[in-house]
Amino acid sequence: MADPLVSVASLLAPAFERVAGRPGVDPVVRPSDRAHAQANGALPLAKELGRNPRDVANDVVAAADLAGVAELEVAGPGFINVTFSPAFVAAQLATVAAEAHVGVQSAATPEVAVVDYSAPNVAKEMHVGHLRTTLIGDALVRMLDFVGHTVIRENHIGDWGTPFGMLIEHVVDLGGELGEIDLTDPGAFYKQARAKFDASDEFKERARARVALLQSRTDPATMDLWQRLVDQSADYFDVVYGRLGVLLTRDDIVGESYYQPMMPAMLDRLDRAGLLQESDGAKVVWVPGFKNREGEPLPLIVQARTGGFNYATSDITCVIDRVERLHATLLVYCIGTPQSQHLQMVWKAAEMLGVLVPPARAVHVNNGNVLGEDRKILKSRSGEPAMLLDLVDAAIARGRAIVAERSPELAEAERDELGRQIGIGALKYAELSTDRIKDYVFDWDRMLSFEGNTAPYLQYAHARIRSIFRRAEVEPASVRSVVPSLDAPEELALALKLLAFDGAVAETLEKFATHRLCTYLFELAQTFTSFYDACPVTRAETDELRTSRLALADLTARVLSTGLGLLGIESPDRM
Ligand code: ARG
């Protein structure tokens, strides 16, 4: 760990333990306004020992050996103020600057992680709800991969079930021709099929017969029609993913249909484990701890009275597949909050089956709603396009309008590219910088602003540093082995912030909370501004100081672009 706060904590721990007379005492090191950092651990320890906290703090300072790393001083009721040696911090910084991952450490135990995200439904349009899970999942995929896990993306699309009867019959009526998908209204086909289904008993009958054929998987013509429907939707999803710049492609699709053939065996397994019960003619698993609205125990239905399988059946089978076929130990589900109970019940059933047991575990990376200005769930009716592709296109158009105004001197192709990077960046960052559990109000002006905690602000901070190098005619790579001098407080503050990148990524992954990384990047950009205001770079007093400050600037740009990259956001070199 290159972060000096972490180094100090591990150097202080033995001193705390000696004073405590027991192992495992946390020095509680935090950033501080009064010094570079402070250790607050003497306060709880004094309580434990029934002693005066200042005395305890003094004993810890006397017992600690931080020569060459930091100076310690007891302050207030018993805090230990930490002032780092600039040479120590500079050496850490030089190590980090030499690394491609700019200080981010690999995971201690690399795992196989399956990330389930996006998961739209065939023959339906993708709506803003899918935007959230798509962007959150994609950022987590990038981060888990960056720290060395083996990441498997899975797009658990809704590609099976009763609606396919009417959809297939509608294709049959059209002479087997699906035609091109209407990207302005990808759900149109579904609506037409639905209208027929509601209006005609004859059509309804055919649809029912078709579902039975589909479920038997024995009729090649039916399977072919179904496959064409799925393929056409996959084309549409690929357009959305491509324009949005997320990693998902059709190769990542592992939809509900994939699990159908394995379900009877799964039910057998439940049965053999004594977990399969009858309730009102249906097959259920009694998962302890879940109650319905009336307070009665709530069963997980895995086979309907009619013999049909459902969402829970496919999700239990899916857990088995991820653990036993893919050997995943970390199962990440990026899905909206309303599906929480469903997931908890499915996981509990998989646990009772002995499948989802340590080290394998599942996490629900849930998310709230996107709201319109009226604070209601964003719908096309509330004025803004709620269809995902329209929203993506609107973001690109707005990004381009901003670039046309700010940088009319650029060639048209450059303006288009930059506008796309800004628009998509803004859309992604607005999502990723808010606490995913909360609802957030969709606000173009805020997300595209060059001020505040936004993508354009961070992209601009990065591009500005790159322009410093262009003006100074210095190759960034040429300052990468420089050990900077950190005599000015703003230099040292920037250095400490840069060294906190590793911790920010770790914290983000620990909570699956992308907004933590965003907050870090925003603070880094602000810390850089304070440094740049106080310390002349290209006009530094000496050549040595100029090189040293250029090295700080370069590392800032690299951490910014690496961090934005982990969020799936591009960092243009000029803006
Ligand atoms: N298709 C579902 C939806 O649109 C989401 C599926 C999420 N993944 C899962 N394993 N259940 O709501």
XYZ file of C-alpha atoms and ligand atoms in Angstrom:
587
model
C 0.000 0.000 0.000
C 1.533 3.265 -1.091
C -0.986 5.409 0.794
C 0.931 7.075 3.682
C -2.222 7.028 5.813
C -2.248 3.260 5.560
C 1.503 3.021 6.222
C 1.146 5.152 9.337
C -1.739 3.049 10.575
C 0.303 -0.134 10.274
C 3.341 1.499 11.910
C 1.231 2.839 14.778
C -0.641 -0.388 15.424
C 2.210 -2.098 17.373
C 2.539 0.971 19.631
C -1.189 0.950 20.328
C -1.041 -2.771 21.035
C 1.842 -2.371 23.472
C -0.038 0.321 25.398
C -3.242 -1.724 25.308
C -1.536 -4.943 26.313
C -3.517 -6.840 23.679
C -3.338 -7.417 19.920
C -5.788 -6.039 17.352
C -6.109 -2.364 18.256
C -7.167 -0.028 15.427
C -5.218 3.275 15.457
C -8.169 4.892 13.557
C -6.112 7.030 11.157
C -8.119 9.620 9.239
C -7.333 12.661 7.060
C -7.239 15.817 9.165
C -7.683 19.589 8.774
C -5.047 20.340 11.406
C -2.289 18.042 10.244
C -1.863 15.645 7.302
C -3.652 12.955 9.229
C -4.728 12.115 12.741
C -4.918 8.925 14.752
C -7.988 8.863 16.980
C -7.533 5.435 18.483
C -6.326 6.670 21.893
C -9.836 7.826 22.817
C -11.613 4.447 22.686
C -8.503 2.772 24.107
C -8.454 5.139 27.132
C -12.060 4.241 27.803
C -11.203 0.548 27.615
C -8.252 0.983 30.018
C -10.018 3.463 32.304
C -7.213 5.977 31.797
C -6.832 9.588 30.747
C -6.874 9.725 26.893
C -4.038 12.276 26.653
C -1.835 10.031 28.784
C -2.647 7.075 26.575
C -1.873 9.134 23.449
C 1.463 10.227 24.943
C 2.359 6.618 25.746
C 1.532 5.588 22.172
C 3.700 8.392 20.747
C 6.575 7.347 23.043
C 6.247 3.724 21.969
C 5.956 4.445 18.235
C 8.842 4.453 15.794
C 8.025 6.509 12.727
C 11.480 7.847 11.988
C 11.722 9.098 8.419
C 7.963 8.693 7.903
C 6.149 11.224 10.075
C 6.197 13.421 13.174
C 3.587 12.788 15.863
C 2.038 15.257 18.272
C -0.699 14.826 20.850
C -3.497 17.350 20.464
C -6.873 18.178 22.012
C -8.448 15.520 24.218
C -6.098 12.797 22.957
C -5.778 12.898 19.171
C -2.409 12.112 17.650
C -1.620 14.534 14.850
C 0.494 13.101 12.049
C 2.773 15.269 9.901
C 4.402 13.343 7.091
C 7.990 13.699 6.008
C 7.834 15.143 2.461
C 10.684 12.863 1.376
C 8.740 9.791 2.485
C 5.606 10.859 0.591
C 7.682 11.755 -2.488
C 9.242 8.298 -2.561
C 5.795 6.652 -2.399
C 4.631 8.897 -5.202
C 7.571 7.974 -7.412
C 6.750 4.279 -6.938
C 3.150 4.837 -7.915
C 4.096 6.936 -10.955
C 6.128 4.012 -12.288
C 3.100 1.684 -12.192
C 0.591 1.224 -14.993
C -2.175 0.923 -12.369
C -1.025 4.151 -10.654
C -1.031 2.656 -7.173
C -4.128 0.482 -7.310
C -3.266 -2.841 -5.696
C -4.469 -6.170 -6.993
C -7.003 -8.088 -4.927
C -5.407 -10.298 -2.276
C -7.532 -13.260 -3.401
C -8.487 -13.080 -7.060
C -11.904 -14.587 -7.627
C -14.189 -15.526 -10.462
C -16.934 -12.907 -10.411
C -20.130 -13.073 -12.464
C -21.739 -9.690 -12.976
C -25.416 -9.875 -13.990
C -26.467 -6.540 -15.449
C -28.605 -4.710 -17.979
C -30.964 -7.663 -18.585
C -33.619 -6.141 -20.841
C -36.502 -8.148 -22.260
C -36.854 -9.433 -25.822
C -39.295 -7.583 -28.075
C -39.570 -4.743 -25.594
C -37.806 -1.421 -25.554
C -35.077 -0.709 -23.032
C -36.203 1.949 -20.595
C -34.314 4.196 -18.198
C -34.469 1.553 -15.472
C -32.193 -0.570 -17.647
C -29.867 2.423 -17.984
C -29.035 2.342 -14.298
C -28.212 -1.339 -14.072
C -26.309 -1.183 -17.377
C -24.049 1.661 -16.271
C -23.499 0.480 -12.699
C -22.760 -3.073 -13.818
C -20.390 -1.921 -16.516
C -18.361 0.225 -14.107
C -18.140 -2.648 -11.604
C -17.017 -5.027 -14.334
C -14.200 -2.642 -15.250
C -13.113 -2.207 -11.631
C -13.245 -5.882 -10.663
C -11.200 -6.688 -13.744
C -8.726 -3.876 -12.970
C -7.921 -5.307 -9.540
C -7.303 -8.746 -10.976
C -10.530 -10.740 -10.708
C -11.721 -12.951 -13.542
C -14.921 -11.223 -14.546
C -17.727 -12.873 -16.492
C -20.402 -10.522 -17.823
C -23.867 -12.020 -18.062
C -26.843 -10.376 -19.672
C -29.789 -12.277 -18.193
C -32.313 -11.172 -20.788
C -35.990 -12.045 -20.597
C -36.224 -14.336 -23.635
C -38.711 -16.991 -22.527
C -42.252 -17.313 -21.281
C -45.890 -16.982 -22.308
C -45.611 -13.725 -24.326
C -43.561 -15.600 -26.899
C -46.682 -17.499 -27.979
C -48.355 -14.360 -29.244
C -45.082 -12.879 -30.541
C -44.350 -15.953 -32.632
C -47.917 -16.123 -33.961
C -47.606 -12.496 -34.981
C -44.446 -13.351 -36.942
C -46.349 -16.223 -38.572
C -49.123 -13.819 -39.636
C -46.505 -11.580 -41.203
C -45.397 -14.504 -43.364
C -42.368 -15.193 -41.201
C -40.987 -11.732 -41.912
C -39.845 -9.701 -38.913
C -38.421 -6.881 -40.973
C -35.941 -4.404 -39.579
C -36.413 -3.448 -35.961
C -37.914 0.003 -35.526
C -35.251 1.707 -33.415
C -37.559 4.609 -32.641
C -40.103 2.227 -31.159
C -38.554 -1.167 -30.412
C -41.635 -2.203 -28.464
C -43.980 -1.650 -31.447
C -43.943 -5.292 -32.465
C -44.899 -6.394 -28.978
C -47.759 -3.887 -28.852
C -49.158 -5.110 -32.195
C -49.028 -8.717 -31.018
C -50.666 -7.784 -27.745
C -53.463 -5.880 -29.488
C -54.287 -8.946 -31.609
C -54.136 -11.188 -28.564
C -56.640 -9.002 -26.735
C -58.973 -8.684 -29.732
C -59.132 -12.187 -31.158
C -60.007 -15.486 -29.489
C -58.711 -17.370 -32.487
C -55.310 -15.647 -32.128
C -55.343 -16.300 -28.399
C -55.844 -20.013 -29.023
C -53.000 -20.115 -31.515
C -50.732 -18.239 -29.099
C -51.482 -20.739 -26.348
C -50.761 -23.704 -28.603
C -47.546 -22.029 -29.699
C -46.322 -21.570 -26.124
C -46.773 -25.305 -25.563
C -44.784 -26.025 -28.728
C -42.066 -23.628 -27.664
C -41.810 -25.125 -24.208
C -41.523 -28.631 -25.594
C -38.536 -27.409 -27.644
C -39.336 -30.133 -30.170
C -40.632 -28.124 -33.122
C -37.796 -26.791 -35.289
C -40.022 -24.204 -37.006
C -41.095 -22.742 -33.658
C -37.531 -22.678 -32.369
C -36.436 -20.938 -35.548
C -39.101 -18.218 -35.246
C -38.255 -17.732 -31.578
C -34.531 -17.483 -32.356
C -35.201 -14.829 -34.980
C -37.116 -12.742 -32.462
C -34.283 -13.040 -29.954
C -31.657 -12.217 -32.580
C -33.521 -9.145 -33.699
C -33.693 -7.847 -30.133
C -30.022 -8.650 -29.626
C -29.304 -6.443 -32.669
C -31.165 -3.623 -30.978
C -29.394 -4.158 -27.629
C -26.055 -4.078 -29.455
C -26.935 -0.713 -30.992
C -27.691 0.668 -27.526
C -24.565 -0.821 -25.912
C -22.345 0.337 -28.752
C -23.633 3.896 -28.680
C -23.424 3.994 -24.906
C -19.899 2.589 -24.948
C -20.462 -0.273 -22.520
C -18.655 -3.598 -22.701
C -21.722 -5.810 -23.188
C -22.223 -7.522 -26.530
C -24.503 -10.306 -27.742
C -21.817 -12.796 -26.691
C -22.630 -11.948 -23.071
C -26.281 -12.931 -23.417
C -27.250 -15.802 -21.151
C -30.998 -15.361 -21.036
C -33.749 -17.111 -19.124
C -34.146 -19.601 -21.970
C -30.653 -20.954 -21.383
C -31.682 -22.390 -18.030
C -34.927 -24.067 -19.188
C -33.445 -27.458 -20.095
C -31.718 -27.697 -16.689
C -34.806 -26.958 -14.621
C -36.252 -30.447 -14.252
C -32.919 -31.644 -12.842
C -32.850 -28.670 -10.494
C -36.350 -29.557 -9.210
C -35.156 -33.130 -8.715
C -32.295 -31.874 -6.645
C -34.631 -29.790 -4.497
C -36.805 -32.853 -4.094
C -33.939 -35.141 -3.120
C -32.813 -32.555 -0.576
C -36.314 -32.692 0.883
C -36.964 -29.054 0.016
C -39.740 -29.445 -2.563
C -43.282 -29.204 -1.118
C -46.804 -29.038 -2.525
C -48.900 -26.001 -1.832
C -52.260 -25.404 -3.552
C -51.182 -27.742 -6.331
C -47.980 -25.817 -6.985
C -44.463 -26.960 -6.163
C -42.831 -24.634 -3.664
C -39.825 -24.198 -1.405
C -40.583 -22.939 2.094
C -37.813 -20.419 2.593
C -37.711 -19.396 6.236
C -37.920 -15.731 7.148
C -40.233 -14.486 4.392
C -43.800 -13.411 5.051
C -46.615 -12.129 2.846
C -48.681 -9.015 3.610
C -50.908 -10.960 5.956
C -47.862 -12.046 7.937
C -48.109 -15.670 6.811
C -45.066 -17.623 5.653
C -44.357 -16.914 1.993
C -43.355 -19.839 -0.216
C -41.112 -19.583 -3.259
C -43.099 -21.071 -6.127
C -40.848 -23.045 -8.463
C -43.475 -24.844 -10.528
C -46.984 -23.563 -11.146
C -50.056 -25.743 -10.818
C -50.093 -25.951 -14.619
C -46.567 -27.413 -14.582
C -44.933 -24.243 -15.911
C -41.656 -22.903 -14.612
C -41.163 -19.273 -13.618
C -38.663 -16.516 -12.863
C -37.643 -18.133 -9.553
C -37.090 -21.514 -11.199
C -34.740 -19.981 -13.740
C -32.916 -17.907 -11.144
C -32.217 -20.863 -8.824
C -30.936 -22.819 -11.823
C -28.870 -19.787 -12.744
C -27.156 -19.731 -9.327
C -26.262 -23.396 -9.737
C -24.861 -22.695 -13.204
C -22.752 -19.788 -12.005
C -21.326 -21.645 -9.030
C -20.914 -25.126 -10.494
C -20.187 -24.518 -14.183
C -18.420 -21.152 -14.017
C -16.881 -21.719 -10.563
C -17.808 -18.216 -9.524
C -17.444 -17.264 -5.878
C -18.724 -13.705 -6.262
C -22.195 -13.357 -7.810
C -23.068 -9.719 -8.421
C -26.660 -8.868 -9.396
C -27.222 -5.327 -10.660
C -31.010 -5.121 -10.567
C -33.558 -2.601 -9.289
C -34.589 -2.591 -5.639
C -38.089 -4.052 -6.272
C -36.533 -7.441 -7.062
C -34.795 -7.628 -3.697
C -37.183 -10.102 -2.088
C -37.168 -12.343 -5.144
C -33.360 -12.507 -5.045
C -33.145 -13.090 -1.301
C -35.576 -15.990 -1.564
C -33.786 -17.500 -4.557
C -30.411 -17.243 -2.825
C -31.750 -18.723 0.375
C -33.127 -21.675 -1.580
C -29.732 -22.104 -3.289
C -28.082 -21.967 0.117
C -30.433 -24.609 1.538
C -29.496 -26.721 -1.451
C -25.846 -26.430 -0.425
C -24.906 -24.524 -3.599
C -24.598 -20.917 -2.535
C -22.310 -21.540 0.423
C -18.978 -19.922 1.347
C -16.760 -18.963 -0.291
C -19.527 -18.421 -2.880
C -21.788 -15.497 -2.090
C -24.220 -13.222 -3.865
C -24.663 -9.446 -3.634
C -27.666 -7.415 -4.726
C -26.287 -4.190 -6.175
C -29.698 -2.584 -6.153
C -30.744 0.781 -7.485
C -33.574 3.262 -7.137
C -35.497 5.100 -9.851
C -34.662 7.836 -12.295
C -37.117 10.687 -11.786
C -38.294 13.440 -14.101
C -38.418 17.107 -13.092
C -41.862 16.418 -11.653
C -40.187 13.921 -9.293
C -42.179 11.082 -10.800
C -40.547 8.052 -12.396
C -39.183 9.224 -15.728
C -41.632 8.338 -18.502
C -41.827 9.515 -22.070
C -44.979 11.392 -21.090
C -43.153 13.693 -18.688
C -41.423 15.394 -21.611
C -37.985 13.798 -21.557
C -37.386 10.774 -23.745
C -37.567 7.774 -21.440
C -36.684 5.324 -24.165
C -33.075 4.456 -23.663
C -31.789 5.002 -27.184
C -33.506 8.400 -27.409
C -31.889 9.396 -24.155
C -28.453 8.338 -25.371
C -28.914 10.248 -28.618
C -30.122 13.323 -26.773
C -27.015 13.214 -24.567
C -24.759 13.062 -27.626
C -26.650 15.922 -29.307
C -26.360 18.079 -26.196
C -22.665 17.305 -25.852
C -22.153 18.340 -29.462
C -24.072 21.581 -29.010
C -21.810 22.478 -26.098
C -18.664 21.776 -28.099
C -19.947 23.783 -31.086
C -20.344 26.746 -28.754
C -17.123 26.365 -26.777
C -14.738 25.189 -29.478
C -15.909 26.485 -32.875
C -12.295 26.347 -34.096
C -12.246 22.524 -34.133
C -12.889 20.573 -37.324
C -16.368 19.128 -37.571
C -15.271 15.510 -37.107
C -13.318 16.449 -33.979
C -16.257 18.402 -32.610
C -18.554 15.436 -33.162
C -16.198 13.064 -31.406
C -15.599 15.402 -28.480
C -19.300 16.143 -28.177
C -20.050 12.439 -28.004
C -17.416 11.912 -25.306
C -18.810 14.778 -23.248
C -22.471 13.847 -23.690
C -22.023 10.147 -22.916
C -19.620 10.958 -20.091
C -22.160 13.308 -18.526
C -24.969 10.758 -18.774
C -22.846 8.018 -17.191
C -21.378 10.193 -14.469
C -24.785 11.541 -13.401
C -25.757 7.955 -12.756
C -22.542 6.731 -11.189
C -21.940 9.733 -8.921
C -25.227 9.367 -7.065
C -25.802 6.843 -4.341
C -27.404 4.065 -6.385
C -29.892 3.184 -3.662
C -31.527 6.596 -3.941
C -33.771 7.953 -6.649
C -32.259 10.774 -8.651
C -33.717 13.564 -10.725
C -32.647 13.540 -14.345
C -31.300 17.025 -15.061
C -29.455 17.754 -18.324
C -28.149 21.160 -17.215
C -26.628 19.802 -14.056
C -24.986 16.770 -15.603
C -23.525 18.778 -18.501
C -22.248 21.630 -16.349
C -18.514 22.330 -16.352
C -18.734 23.168 -12.676
C -19.396 20.849 -9.773
C -19.185 17.101 -9.426
C -19.752 16.301 -13.117
C -18.015 14.445 -15.936
C -17.319 17.588 -17.995
C -15.594 19.178 -14.972
C -13.328 16.157 -14.546
C -12.744 15.711 -18.268
C -11.830 19.368 -18.480
C -9.448 19.097 -15.499
C -7.711 16.261 -17.322
C -7.570 18.044 -20.690
C -6.234 21.201 -19.038
C -3.281 19.283 -17.615
C -2.569 17.783 -21.005
C -2.615 21.267 -22.512
C -0.031 22.413 -19.943
C 2.293 19.767 -21.351
C 1.570 20.775 -24.931
C 2.301 24.422 -24.197
C 5.458 23.530 -22.270
C 6.428 21.167 -25.097
C 7.221 18.419 -22.617
C 6.470 14.734 -23.194
C 4.480 13.491 -20.154
C 6.428 10.209 -20.222
C 9.657 12.122 -19.653
C 8.653 13.204 -16.120
C 7.410 9.800 -14.952
C 10.539 8.779 -13.062
C 10.956 12.109 -11.279
C 10.868 12.075 -7.473
C 8.972 15.314 -6.824
C 9.822 17.834 -4.136
C 6.883 18.481 -1.831
C 7.895 21.575 0.120
C 4.792 23.655 -0.537
C 1.761 22.511 1.492
C -0.325 22.392 -1.715
C 2.198 20.043 -3.285
C 2.101 17.720 -0.321
C -1.697 17.850 -0.157
C -1.921 16.906 -3.839
C 0.570 14.086 -3.363
C -1.426 12.647 -0.460
C -4.634 12.845 -2.481
C -3.007 11.055 -5.411
C -1.850 8.284 -3.092
C -5.414 7.807 -1.852
C -6.577 6.478 -5.250
C -5.987 2.860 -4.243
C -8.112 3.274 -1.127
C -10.892 4.949 -3.112
C -11.080 2.033 -5.547
C -10.993 -0.495 -2.697
C -13.778 1.294 -0.843
C -15.867 1.509 -4.008
C -15.589 -2.232 -4.567
C -16.203 -3.067 -0.948
C -19.592 -1.347 -1.069
C -20.212 -1.693 -4.801
C -20.792 2.045 -4.603
C -19.426 3.865 -7.650
C -20.239 7.278 -6.168
C -17.311 6.838 -3.791
C -14.824 6.773 -6.650
C -16.595 9.807 -8.186
C -16.292 11.761 -4.948
C -12.600 10.914 -4.810
C -11.995 12.063 -8.394
C -13.889 15.287 -7.779
C -11.804 16.003 -4.659
C -8.635 15.199 -6.567
C -9.534 17.707 -9.294
C -10.238 20.335 -6.642
C -6.970 19.596 -4.840
C -5.180 19.984 -8.151
C -6.801 23.381 -8.699
C -5.596 24.596 -5.291
C -2.113 23.371 -6.137
C -2.182 25.012 -9.569
C -3.394 28.319 -8.118
C -0.627 28.363 -5.500
C 2.307 26.810 -7.351
C 3.423 28.048 -10.762
C 4.199 25.059 -12.962
C 5.623 26.130 -16.329
C 6.899 29.329 -14.721
C 8.367 27.671 -11.634
C 11.490 29.354 -10.198
C 13.893 26.604 -11.232
C 13.988 23.937 -13.917
C 14.056 21.283 -11.237
C 10.921 22.632 -9.591
C 9.211 22.883 -12.979
C 9.938 19.227 -13.709
C 8.821 18.235 -10.230
C 5.503 20.064 -10.605
C 5.001 18.693 -14.091
C 5.419 15.227 -12.581
C 2.658 15.991 -10.057
C 0.454 17.296 -12.860
C 1.069 14.264 -15.047
C 0.215 11.844 -12.273
C -2.976 13.802 -11.580
C -3.981 13.488 -15.242
C -3.254 9.768 -15.183
C -5.262 9.135 -12.044
C -8.143 11.190 -13.460
C -8.197 9.320 -16.767
C -7.702 5.942 -15.109
C -10.487 6.680 -12.644
C -12.850 7.935 -15.345
C -11.925 4.885 -17.424
C -13.015 2.636 -14.551
C -16.389 4.353 -14.783
C -16.518 3.768 -18.533
C -15.913 7.468 -19.273
C -13.413 8.730 -21.826
C -10.881 11.492 -21.104
C -10.177 13.536 -24.224
C -6.759 15.205 -24.382
C -8.114 18.550 -25.491
C -11.410 20.283 -24.836
N -35.183 -9.138 -17.207
C -35.375 -8.647 -15.868
C -36.031 -7.257 -15.897
O -36.062 -6.582 -16.917
C -34.094 -8.546 -15.085
C -33.312 -9.818 -14.908
C -32.224 -9.660 -13.907
N -31.417 -10.823 -13.664
C -31.787 -11.933 -12.999
N -30.894 -12.894 -12.819
N -32.989 -12.068 -12.487
O -36.550 -6.834 -14.868
